[in-house]
Amino acid sequence: MRVGVLTGGGDCPGLNAVIRAVVRKGVQQYGYDFIGFRDGWRGPMEGDTVPLDIPAVRGILPRGGTILGSSRTNPLKSEGGIRQIKENLAKHEVDALIAIGGEDTLGVAAQLADEYGIKVVGVPKTIDNDLSATDYTFGFDTAVNIATEAIDRLHTTAESHMRVLVVEVMGRHAGWIALHSGLAGGANVILIPEQRFDVAKVCAWVESRFKVRYAPIVVVAEGAMPRDGDMVLKDESLDAFGHVRLSGVGEWLAKEIERRTGKEARTTVLGHVQRGGTPSAFDRWLASRFGLHAIEAVRDGDWGKMVALRGTDIVRVPISEATAKLKTVDPAEYAEAEVFFG
Ligand code: F6P
């Protein structure tokens, strides 16, 4: 059995831990061969491969990024993309593919499995934690820890200058990173994409903080939108999966706060820092277990399935089901945090 492995979409901490677990168990327990495909779906489309064996995965557990490289290449949008993938899998004698990715990469994997009969198993990754069917994706915990540390640091400088500090975090159309890091970091306002925000209310919370001589920290998710108005974007271009590049709301909000309250307001955009560097212990644990269970699914011939975390168990679910719906923040969970606002 020869198994191909690829990592697609935005990179996230823990990808290497999955690759290592898949290869270690696959070689040691099942005697499989592996081949790595470079840069997500671009690898199998163009036949760009890299050797993948036990020496290749030594020492990569704590390393961020992905040794296989990643991209947002969409074979469904490229003329002849699927045919090329089939040809290259046959040429390299690949019997099965493990696709490690988020909503987009796994969306392609689901179609390849369900419509084209390609033997694929999926592993969910994304710092956004927005994949339904799994309680957590790996990468999320690391991103939340990085954002929380940034918020802690911003508190002390905000207090010294008595200014408002707005922190824009990633998460695309889900507010998980904002909610978790905002709560953990003691933010005074948390704004998420799932609920449009009222700028007047944000300003009232900011002013109430200043009354107790305490400088406010406003955590805003990159996908959050004001109640009266459209999404604020710095860049309107789309990626290969048709997504806008989010970012800009933090800067816009700081200007609005300054204009309406007269208090100095500045913005920190955390951006890709949230995706970089070494994975947290939780993400290493989750990614390793996902890898071990993914190669087990290959052994069982359980094609079109994705490994998922339910409580502390790893289960298998159809990839198509897992990518059909985004997992967003429940209004009741967001409401819990409101007691800390203002
Ligand atoms: O999906 C992960 C993510 O980091 C999102 O939070 C963010 O909106 C997007 O990727 C950024 O993508 P890129 O790295 O392509 O700019």
mmCIF file of C-alpha atoms and ligand atoms in Angstrom:
data_model
loop_
_atom_site.group_PDB
_atom_site.id
_atom_site.type_symbol
_atom_site.label_atom_id
_atom_site.label_comp_id
_atom_site.label_asym_id
_atom_site.label_seq_id
_atom_site.Cartn_x
_atom_site.Cartn_y
_atom_site.Cartn_z
ATOM 1 C CA MET A 1 0.000 0.000 0.000
ATOM 2 C CA ARG A 2 1.344 3.411 -0.956
ATOM 3 C CA VAL A 3 -0.266 6.415 0.720
ATOM 4 C CA GLY A 4 -0.030 10.008 -0.500
ATOM 5 C CA VAL A 5 -0.188 12.854 2.020
ATOM 6 C CA LEU A 6 -0.926 16.538 1.384
ATOM 7 C CA THR A 7 -1.573 19.663 3.453
ATOM 8 C CA GLY A 8 -3.791 22.363 1.911
ATOM 9 C CA GLY A 9 -5.207 25.798 2.742
ATOM 10 C CA GLY A 10 -3.784 28.188 5.318
ATOM 11 C CA ASP A 11 -1.031 26.477 7.307
ATOM 12 C CA CYS A 12 -1.578 25.939 11.008
ATOM 13 C CA PRO A 13 0.423 24.651 13.969
ATOM 14 C CA GLY A 14 0.172 20.863 14.256
ATOM 15 C CA LEU A 15 0.304 19.907 10.560
ATOM 16 C CA ASN A 16 3.728 18.321 10.993
ATOM 17 C CA ALA A 17 2.532 16.381 14.028
ATOM 18 C CA VAL A 18 -0.208 14.773 11.871
ATOM 19 C CA ILE A 19 2.273 13.901 9.110
ATOM 20 C CA ARG A 20 4.654 12.349 11.656
ATOM 21 C CA ALA A 21 1.920 10.244 13.298
ATOM 22 C CA VAL A 22 0.556 9.007 9.961
ATOM 23 C CA VAL A 23 4.003 7.960 8.730
ATOM 24 C CA ARG A 24 5.207 6.458 12.007
ATOM 25 C CA LYS A 25 2.150 4.248 12.480
ATOM 26 C CA GLY A 26 1.795 3.491 8.781
ATOM 27 C CA VAL A 27 5.398 2.311 8.405
ATOM 28 C CA GLN A 28 5.912 0.696 11.821
ATOM 29 C CA GLN A 29 2.592 -1.080 12.243
ATOM 30 C CA TYR A 30 1.251 -1.596 8.714
ATOM 31 C CA GLY A 31 4.389 -1.642 6.558
ATOM 32 C CA TYR A 32 3.028 1.041 4.200
ATOM 33 C CA ASP A 33 5.019 3.310 1.855
ATOM 34 C CA PHE A 34 4.400 7.056 1.766
ATOM 35 C CA ILE A 35 4.797 9.851 -0.717
ATOM 36 C CA GLY A 36 4.337 13.541 0.064
ATOM 37 C CA PHE A 37 2.577 15.915 -2.351
ATOM 38 C CA ARG A 38 3.820 19.484 -2.276
ATOM 39 C CA ASP A 39 1.610 22.540 -1.719
ATOM 40 C CA GLY A 40 -1.855 21.122 -1.208
ATOM 41 C CA TRP A 41 -3.811 20.091 -4.318
ATOM 42 C CA ARG A 42 -1.106 21.598 -6.538
ATOM 43 C CA GLY A 43 1.104 18.572 -5.717
ATOM 44 C CA PRO A 44 -1.140 15.819 -7.106
ATOM 45 C CA MET A 45 -2.285 18.079 -9.959
ATOM 46 C CA GLU A 46 1.253 18.715 -11.156
ATOM 47 C CA GLY A 47 2.828 15.501 -9.908
ATOM 48 C CA ASP A 48 5.092 17.429 -7.532
ATOM 49 C CA THR A 49 6.182 14.931 -4.898
ATOM 50 C CA VAL A 50 8.620 14.635 -2.029
ATOM 51 C CA PRO A 51 9.911 11.455 -0.307
ATOM 52 C CA LEU A 52 8.141 10.738 2.953
ATOM 53 C CA ASP A 53 9.604 8.128 5.287
ATOM 54 C CA ILE A 54 10.585 7.831 8.955
ATOM 55 C CA PRO A 55 13.829 9.873 8.636
ATOM 56 C CA ALA A 56 11.825 12.634 6.866
ATOM 57 C CA VAL A 57 9.502 13.018 9.856
ATOM 58 C CA ARG A 58 12.163 12.968 12.595
ATOM 59 C CA GLY A 59 12.186 16.078 14.779
ATOM 60 C CA ILE A 60 9.144 17.730 13.182
ATOM 61 C CA LEU A 61 6.640 17.299 16.050
ATOM 62 C CA PRO A 62 7.238 20.766 17.592
ATOM 63 C CA ARG A 63 7.761 22.548 14.268
ATOM 64 C CA GLY A 64 5.145 24.992 12.973
ATOM 65 C CA GLY A 65 4.154 25.214 9.312
ATOM 66 C CA THR A 66 4.219 22.106 7.153
ATOM 67 C CA ILE A 67 7.153 20.201 5.707
ATOM 68 C CA LEU A 68 4.965 19.519 2.639
ATOM 69 C CA GLY A 69 4.143 23.146 1.916
ATOM 70 C CA SER A 70 0.599 24.413 1.405
ATOM 71 C CA SER A 71 -1.488 26.376 -1.082
ATOM 72 C CA ARG A 72 -5.056 27.319 -1.827
ATOM 73 C CA THR A 73 -4.982 25.646 -5.275
ATOM 74 C CA ASN A 74 -8.479 24.522 -6.246
ATOM 75 C CA PRO A 75 -8.426 21.623 -8.765
ATOM 76 C CA LEU A 76 -12.179 21.929 -9.277
ATOM 77 C CA LYS A 77 -11.634 25.407 -10.716
ATOM 78 C CA SER A 78 -8.818 24.342 -12.982
ATOM 79 C CA GLU A 79 -9.496 22.881 -16.454
ATOM 80 C CA GLY A 80 -8.579 19.187 -16.369
ATOM 81 C CA GLY A 81 -7.565 19.411 -12.683
ATOM 82 C CA ILE A 82 -9.295 16.191 -11.611
ATOM 83 C CA ARG A 83 -7.994 14.246 -14.627
ATOM 84 C CA GLN A 84 -4.440 15.388 -13.799
ATOM 85 C CA ILE A 85 -4.860 14.275 -10.176
ATOM 86 C CA LYS A 86 -6.068 10.822 -11.254
ATOM 87 C CA GLU A 87 -3.210 10.462 -13.733
ATOM 88 C CA ASN A 88 -0.559 11.491 -11.231
ATOM 89 C CA LEU A 89 -1.927 9.210 -8.505
ATOM 90 C CA ALA A 90 -1.752 6.328 -11.004
ATOM 91 C CA LYS A 91 1.741 7.338 -12.209
ATOM 92 C CA HIS A 92 3.115 7.359 -8.652
ATOM 93 C CA GLU A 93 1.189 4.184 -7.790
ATOM 94 C CA VAL A 94 -0.656 5.891 -4.964
ATOM 95 C CA ASP A 95 -3.409 3.686 -3.536
ATOM 96 C CA ALA A 96 -4.854 6.168 -1.048
ATOM 97 C CA LEU A 97 -4.604 9.819 -0.137
ATOM 98 C CA ILE A 98 -4.684 11.565 3.233
ATOM 99 C CA ALA A 99 -5.775 15.195 2.811
ATOM 100 C CA ILE A 100 -5.095 17.442 5.796
ATOM 101 C CA GLY A 101 -7.000 20.678 5.446
ATOM 102 C CA GLY A 102 -9.876 22.957 6.321
ATOM 103 C CA GLU A 103 -13.257 23.557 4.755
ATOM 104 C CA ASP A 104 -11.875 24.171 1.237
ATOM 105 C CA THR A 105 -9.250 21.394 0.988
ATOM 106 C CA LEU A 106 -11.661 18.896 2.512
ATOM 107 C CA GLY A 107 -14.495 20.137 0.285
ATOM 108 C CA VAL A 108 -12.361 19.064 -2.681
ATOM 109 C CA ALA A 109 -11.516 15.774 -0.907
ATOM 110 C CA ALA A 110 -15.233 15.062 -0.392
ATOM 111 C CA GLN A 111 -15.969 15.531 -4.104
ATOM 112 C CA LEU A 112 -12.976 13.432 -5.150
ATOM 113 C CA ALA A 113 -14.165 10.612 -2.903
ATOM 114 C CA ASP A 114 -17.912 10.829 -3.525
ATOM 115 C CA GLU A 115 -17.968 11.687 -7.252
ATOM 116 C CA TYR A 116 -14.681 10.420 -8.655
ATOM 117 C CA GLY A 117 -14.050 7.329 -6.535
ATOM 118 C CA ILE A 118 -10.636 8.496 -5.307
ATOM 119 C CA LYS A 119 -9.647 6.825 -2.045
ATOM 120 C CA VAL A 120 -9.340 9.748 0.335
ATOM 121 C CA VAL A 121 -9.339 10.158 4.110
ATOM 122 C CA GLY A 122 -9.537 13.676 5.600
ATOM 123 C CA VAL A 123 -7.968 15.287 8.664
ATOM 124 C CA PRO A 124 -9.477 18.586 9.889
ATOM 125 C CA LYS A 125 -7.144 21.517 10.506
ATOM 126 C CA THR A 126 -7.691 25.218 10.878
ATOM 127 C CA ILE A 127 -6.977 27.852 13.465
ATOM 128 C CA ASP A 128 -10.567 29.074 12.874
ATOM 129 C CA ASN A 129 -12.146 25.982 14.527
ATOM 130 C CA ASP A 130 -15.090 26.410 12.151
ATOM 131 C CA LEU A 131 -15.466 22.824 10.897
ATOM 132 C CA SER A 132 -18.663 21.197 12.045
ATOM 133 C CA ALA A 133 -18.515 17.543 13.081
ATOM 134 C CA THR A 134 -15.435 18.011 15.232
ATOM 135 C CA ASP A 135 -15.376 19.625 18.666
ATOM 136 C CA TYR A 136 -11.942 21.119 17.931
ATOM 137 C CA THR A 137 -9.556 21.406 15.017
ATOM 138 C CA PHE A 138 -5.854 21.454 15.825
ATOM 139 C CA GLY A 139 -4.162 24.850 15.442
ATOM 140 C CA PHE A 140 -7.016 26.623 17.209
ATOM 141 C CA ASP A 141 -5.600 26.201 20.705
ATOM 142 C CA THR A 142 -2.216 27.583 19.641
ATOM 143 C CA ALA A 143 -3.829 30.590 17.936
ATOM 144 C CA VAL A 144 -5.932 31.305 21.039
ATOM 145 C CA ASN A 145 -2.835 31.125 23.250
ATOM 146 C CA ILE A 146 -0.922 33.513 20.998
ATOM 147 C CA ALA A 147 -3.838 35.974 20.909
ATOM 148 C CA THR A 148 -4.297 35.718 24.681
ATOM 149 C CA GLU A 149 -0.647 36.479 25.322
ATOM 150 C CA ALA A 150 -0.906 39.490 23.007
ATOM 151 C CA ILE A 151 -3.986 40.752 24.872
ATOM 152 C CA ASP A 152 -2.190 40.355 28.229
ATOM 153 C CA ARG A 153 0.700 42.429 26.897
ATOM 154 C CA LEU A 154 -1.601 45.059 25.419
ATOM 155 C CA HIS A 155 -3.368 45.545 28.785
ATOM 156 C CA THR A 156 -0.211 46.884 30.416
ATOM 157 C CA THR A 157 0.659 49.325 27.646
ATOM 158 C CA ALA A 158 -2.988 50.454 27.289
ATOM 159 C CA GLU A 159 -3.108 51.226 31.022
ATOM 160 C CA SER A 160 0.148 53.173 30.955
ATOM 161 C CA HIS A 161 -1.162 55.499 28.240
ATOM 162 C CA MET A 162 -4.868 55.379 29.062
ATOM 163 C CA ARG A 163 -5.747 54.672 25.473
ATOM 164 C CA VAL A 164 -8.107 52.225 23.807
ATOM 165 C CA LEU A 165 -6.376 49.278 22.173
ATOM 166 C CA VAL A 166 -8.297 47.382 19.530
ATOM 167 C CA VAL A 167 -6.982 43.876 18.748
ATOM 168 C CA GLU A 168 -8.066 42.334 15.441
ATOM 169 C CA VAL A 169 -7.858 38.542 15.425
ATOM 170 C CA MET A 170 -8.370 35.981 12.649
ATOM 171 C CA GLY A 171 -11.119 33.377 12.395
ATOM 172 C CA ARG A 172 -12.730 34.199 9.058
ATOM 173 C CA HIS A 173 -16.559 34.031 9.511
ATOM 174 C CA ALA A 174 -16.437 32.392 12.934
ATOM 175 C CA GLY A 175 -15.773 34.178 16.217
ATOM 176 C CA TRP A 176 -14.090 31.322 18.069
ATOM 177 C CA ILE A 177 -10.611 32.842 18.316
ATOM 178 C CA ALA A 178 -12.046 36.213 19.360
ATOM 179 C CA LEU A 179 -14.366 34.712 21.960
ATOM 180 C CA HIS A 180 -11.859 32.327 23.532
ATOM 181 C CA SER A 181 -8.885 34.720 23.570
ATOM 182 C CA GLY A 182 -11.072 37.678 24.574
ATOM 183 C CA LEU A 183 -12.477 35.779 27.524
ATOM 184 C CA ALA A 184 -9.086 34.363 28.529
ATOM 185 C CA GLY A 185 -7.384 37.753 28.137
ATOM 186 C CA GLY A 186 -10.030 39.747 30.019
ATOM 187 C CA ALA A 187 -11.058 41.909 27.058
ATOM 188 C CA ASN A 188 -13.570 44.651 27.778
ATOM 189 C CA VAL A 189 -15.408 44.165 24.502
ATOM 190 C CA ILE A 190 -15.473 41.102 22.217
ATOM 191 C CA LEU A 191 -16.956 41.428 18.738
ATOM 192 C CA ILE A 192 -17.666 38.371 16.587
ATOM 193 C CA PRO A 193 -18.909 37.850 13.008
ATOM 194 C CA GLU A 194 -21.989 35.963 14.169
ATOM 195 C CA GLN A 195 -23.515 39.128 15.697
ATOM 196 C CA ARG A 196 -23.366 42.535 14.079
ATOM 197 C CA PHE A 197 -22.116 45.147 16.526
ATOM 198 C CA ASP A 198 -23.463 48.551 17.444
ATOM 199 C CA VAL A 199 -20.629 51.120 17.420
ATOM 200 C CA ALA A 200 -22.535 53.366 19.869
ATOM 201 C CA LYS A 201 -22.715 50.492 22.354
ATOM 202 C CA VAL A 202 -19.014 49.722 21.905
ATOM 203 C CA CYS A 203 -18.228 53.390 22.634
ATOM 204 C CA ALA A 204 -20.437 53.317 25.746
ATOM 205 C CA TRP A 205 -18.502 50.273 27.033
ATOM 206 C CA VAL A 206 -15.219 52.028 26.282
ATOM 207 C CA GLU A 207 -16.286 55.145 28.179
ATOM 208 C CA SER A 208 -17.500 53.192 31.169
ATOM 209 C CA ARG A 209 -14.062 51.565 31.395
ATOM 210 C CA PHE A 210 -12.318 54.939 31.404
ATOM 211 C CA LYS A 211 -14.559 56.093 34.273
ATOM 212 C CA VAL A 212 -12.902 53.513 36.524
ATOM 213 C CA ARG A 213 -9.484 54.613 35.224
ATOM 214 C CA TYR A 214 -8.934 51.442 33.333
ATOM 215 C CA ALA A 215 -7.960 51.371 29.654
ATOM 216 C CA PRO A 216 -10.205 49.223 27.476
ATOM 217 C CA ILE A 217 -9.116 46.372 25.232
ATOM 218 C CA VAL A 218 -11.509 45.674 22.367
ATOM 219 C CA VAL A 219 -11.083 42.282 20.661
ATOM 220 C CA VAL A 220 -12.622 42.242 17.205
ATOM 221 C CA ALA A 221 -12.766 39.249 14.872
ATOM 222 C CA GLU A 222 -11.641 40.046 11.324
ATOM 223 C CA GLY A 223 -15.079 38.999 10.026
ATOM 224 C CA ALA A 224 -17.108 41.135 12.472
ATOM 225 C CA MET A 225 -19.452 43.696 10.921
ATOM 226 C CA PRO A 226 -21.053 46.897 12.163
ATOM 227 C CA ARG A 227 -24.846 46.815 12.501
ATOM 228 C CA ASP A 228 -25.326 49.682 10.086
ATOM 229 C CA GLY A 229 -22.999 49.035 7.211
ATOM 230 C CA ASP A 230 -21.088 46.471 5.224
ATOM 231 C CA MET A 231 -18.069 44.374 6.010
ATOM 232 C CA VAL A 232 -14.982 46.589 6.277
ATOM 233 C CA LEU A 233 -12.237 45.334 3.957
ATOM 234 C CA LYS A 234 -8.772 46.648 3.172
ATOM 235 C CA ASP A 235 -8.462 44.333 0.183
ATOM 236 C CA GLU A 236 -11.400 43.213 -1.957
ATOM 237 C CA SER A 237 -9.584 40.473 -3.922
ATOM 238 C CA LEU A 238 -10.716 36.838 -3.758
ATOM 239 C CA ASP A 239 -8.684 33.654 -3.320
ATOM 240 C CA ALA A 240 -9.057 30.500 -5.500
ATOM 241 C CA PHE A 241 -11.968 29.327 -3.366
ATOM 242 C CA GLY A 242 -13.774 32.650 -3.765
ATOM 243 C CA HIS A 243 -13.098 33.963 -0.259
ATOM 244 C CA VAL A 244 -12.420 37.620 0.413
ATOM 245 C CA ARG A 245 -9.209 38.418 2.279
ATOM 246 C CA LEU A 246 -10.538 39.670 5.592
ATOM 247 C CA SER A 247 -8.931 42.439 7.682
ATOM 248 C CA GLY A 248 -9.581 46.131 8.122
ATOM 249 C CA VAL A 249 -12.380 46.217 10.676
ATOM 250 C CA GLY A 250 -9.949 46.819 13.579
ATOM 251 C CA GLU A 251 -8.496 49.952 12.061
ATOM 252 C CA TRP A 252 -11.930 51.214 11.048
ATOM 253 C CA LEU A 253 -13.308 50.626 14.546
ATOM 254 C CA ALA A 254 -10.425 52.425 16.286
ATOM 255 C CA LYS A 255 -11.047 55.497 14.107
ATOM 256 C CA GLU A 256 -14.762 55.394 14.904
ATOM 257 C CA ILE A 257 -14.082 55.068 18.646
ATOM 258 C CA GLU A 258 -11.638 57.997 18.526
ATOM 259 C CA ARG A 259 -14.064 60.140 16.539
ATOM 260 C CA ARG A 260 -17.014 59.428 18.796
ATOM 261 C CA THR A 261 -15.363 59.403 22.255
ATOM 262 C CA GLY A 262 -12.395 61.705 21.771
ATOM 263 C CA LYS A 263 -10.155 59.038 23.370
ATOM 264 C CA GLU A 264 -7.026 57.916 21.592
ATOM 265 C CA ALA A 265 -7.610 54.482 20.017
ATOM 266 C CA ARG A 266 -5.007 52.334 18.253
ATOM 267 C CA THR A 267 -5.135 48.964 16.534
ATOM 268 C CA THR A 268 -2.998 45.825 16.603
ATOM 269 C CA VAL A 269 -3.708 43.336 13.818
ATOM 270 C CA LEU A 270 -2.339 39.965 14.950
ATOM 271 C CA GLY A 271 -2.575 38.429 11.476
ATOM 272 C CA HIS A 272 -0.380 35.467 10.597
ATOM 273 C CA VAL A 273 1.465 35.560 13.935
ATOM 274 C CA GLN A 274 -1.540 33.525 15.154
ATOM 275 C CA ARG A 275 -0.679 30.725 12.725
ATOM 276 C CA GLY A 276 3.068 30.672 13.112
ATOM 277 C CA GLY A 277 5.511 28.901 15.374
ATOM 278 C CA THR A 278 5.398 25.844 17.556
ATOM 279 C CA PRO A 279 2.046 24.154 18.342
ATOM 280 C CA SER A 280 0.696 24.068 21.899
ATOM 281 C CA ALA A 281 0.768 20.755 23.803
ATOM 282 C CA PHE A 282 -2.980 20.351 23.196
ATOM 283 C CA ASP A 283 -2.561 20.803 19.440
ATOM 284 C CA ARG A 284 0.344 18.330 19.326
ATOM 285 C CA TRP A 285 -1.792 15.819 21.217
ATOM 286 C CA LEU A 286 -4.845 16.335 18.980
ATOM 287 C CA ALA A 287 -2.882 16.399 15.722
ATOM 288 C CA SER A 288 -0.985 13.223 16.661
ATOM 289 C CA ARG A 289 -4.207 11.384 17.533
ATOM 290 C CA PHE A 290 -5.857 12.567 14.297
ATOM 291 C CA GLY A 291 -2.866 11.221 12.352
ATOM 292 C CA LEU A 292 -2.975 7.838 14.106
ATOM 293 C CA HIS A 293 -6.703 7.478 13.458
ATOM 294 C CA ALA A 294 -6.447 8.665 9.840
ATOM 295 C CA ILE A 295 -4.003 5.913 8.923
ATOM 296 C CA GLU A 296 -6.268 3.432 10.714
ATOM 297 C CA ALA A 297 -9.132 4.622 8.468
ATOM 298 C CA VAL A 298 -6.879 3.978 5.445
ATOM 299 C CA ARG A 299 -6.168 0.456 6.704
ATOM 300 C CA ASP A 300 -9.944 -0.109 7.083
ATOM 301 C CA GLY A 301 -10.635 1.275 3.570
ATOM 302 C CA ASP A 302 -13.024 3.808 5.100
ATOM 303 C CA TRP A 303 -12.907 6.241 2.168
ATOM 304 C CA GLY A 304 -14.555 9.649 2.133
ATOM 305 C CA LYS A 305 -14.313 9.866 5.917
ATOM 306 C CA MET A 306 -12.769 12.508 8.149
ATOM 307 C CA VAL A 307 -11.431 11.934 11.642
ATOM 308 C CA ALA A 308 -13.082 14.124 14.266
ATOM 309 C CA LEU A 309 -12.891 14.821 17.989
ATOM 310 C CA ARG A 310 -16.029 14.148 20.036
ATOM 311 C CA GLY A 311 -15.374 14.734 23.702
ATOM 312 C CA THR A 312 -12.112 12.848 24.102
ATOM 313 C CA ASP A 313 -12.912 10.213 21.457
ATOM 314 C CA ILE A 314 -11.730 10.258 17.859
ATOM 315 C CA VAL A 315 -14.549 9.212 15.532
ATOM 316 C CA ARG A 316 -15.025 9.086 11.741
ATOM 317 C CA VAL A 317 -17.624 11.140 9.877
ATOM 318 C CA PRO A 318 -18.343 11.586 6.150
ATOM 319 C CA ILE A 319 -16.173 14.454 4.871
ATOM 320 C CA SER A 320 -19.138 15.825 2.926
ATOM 321 C CA GLU A 321 -21.145 16.099 6.148
ATOM 322 C CA ALA A 322 -18.297 17.825 7.987
ATOM 323 C CA THR A 323 -17.831 20.473 5.282
ATOM 324 C CA ALA A 324 -21.521 21.078 4.561
ATOM 325 C CA LYS A 325 -22.011 23.610 7.339
ATOM 326 C CA LEU A 326 -19.735 26.078 9.143
ATOM 327 C CA LYS A 327 -19.501 25.739 12.911
ATOM 328 C CA THR A 328 -20.162 29.177 14.321
ATOM 329 C CA VAL A 329 -20.480 30.609 17.823
ATOM 330 C CA ASP A 330 -23.787 29.926 19.503
ATOM 331 C CA PRO A 331 -25.499 33.192 20.606
ATOM 332 C CA ALA A 332 -26.002 31.824 24.127
ATOM 333 C CA GLU A 333 -22.274 31.152 24.503
ATOM 334 C CA TYR A 334 -21.452 34.669 23.321
ATOM 335 C CA ALA A 335 -24.041 36.115 25.738
ATOM 336 C CA GLU A 336 -22.210 34.425 28.638
ATOM 337 C CA ALA A 337 -19.190 36.674 28.010
ATOM 338 C CA GLU A 338 -21.206 39.925 28.024
ATOM 339 C CA VAL A 339 -21.028 40.212 31.805
ATOM 340 C CA PHE A 340 -17.366 41.208 31.356
ATOM 341 C CA PHE A 341 -18.058 43.917 28.757
ATOM 342 C CA GLY A 342 -17.727 47.602 29.626
HETATM 343 O O1 F6P B 1 -8.434 29.968 7.639
HETATM 344 C C1 F6P B 1 -7.311 30.368 8.345
HETATM 345 C C2 F6P B 1 -7.043 31.835 8.128
HETATM 346 O O2 F6P B 1 -5.898 32.185 8.873
HETATM 347 C C3 F6P B 1 -8.210 32.764 8.462
HETATM 348 O O3 F6P B 1 -8.351 33.008 9.832
HETATM 349 C C4 F6P B 1 -7.837 33.978 7.649
HETATM 350 O O4 F6P B 1 -8.976 34.742 7.305
HETATM 351 C C5 F6P B 1 -7.214 33.384 6.427
HETATM 352 O O5 F6P B 1 -6.770 32.094 6.768
HETATM 353 C C6 F6P B 1 -6.050 34.179 5.888
HETATM 354 O O6 F6P B 1 -5.620 33.576 4.726
HETATM 355 P P1 F6P B 1 -4.248 33.910 3.987
HETATM 356 O O7 F6P B 1 -3.155 33.342 4.816
HETATM 357 O O8 F6P B 1 -4.373 33.243 2.675
HETATM 358 O O9 F6P B 1 -4.168 35.389 3.920
#
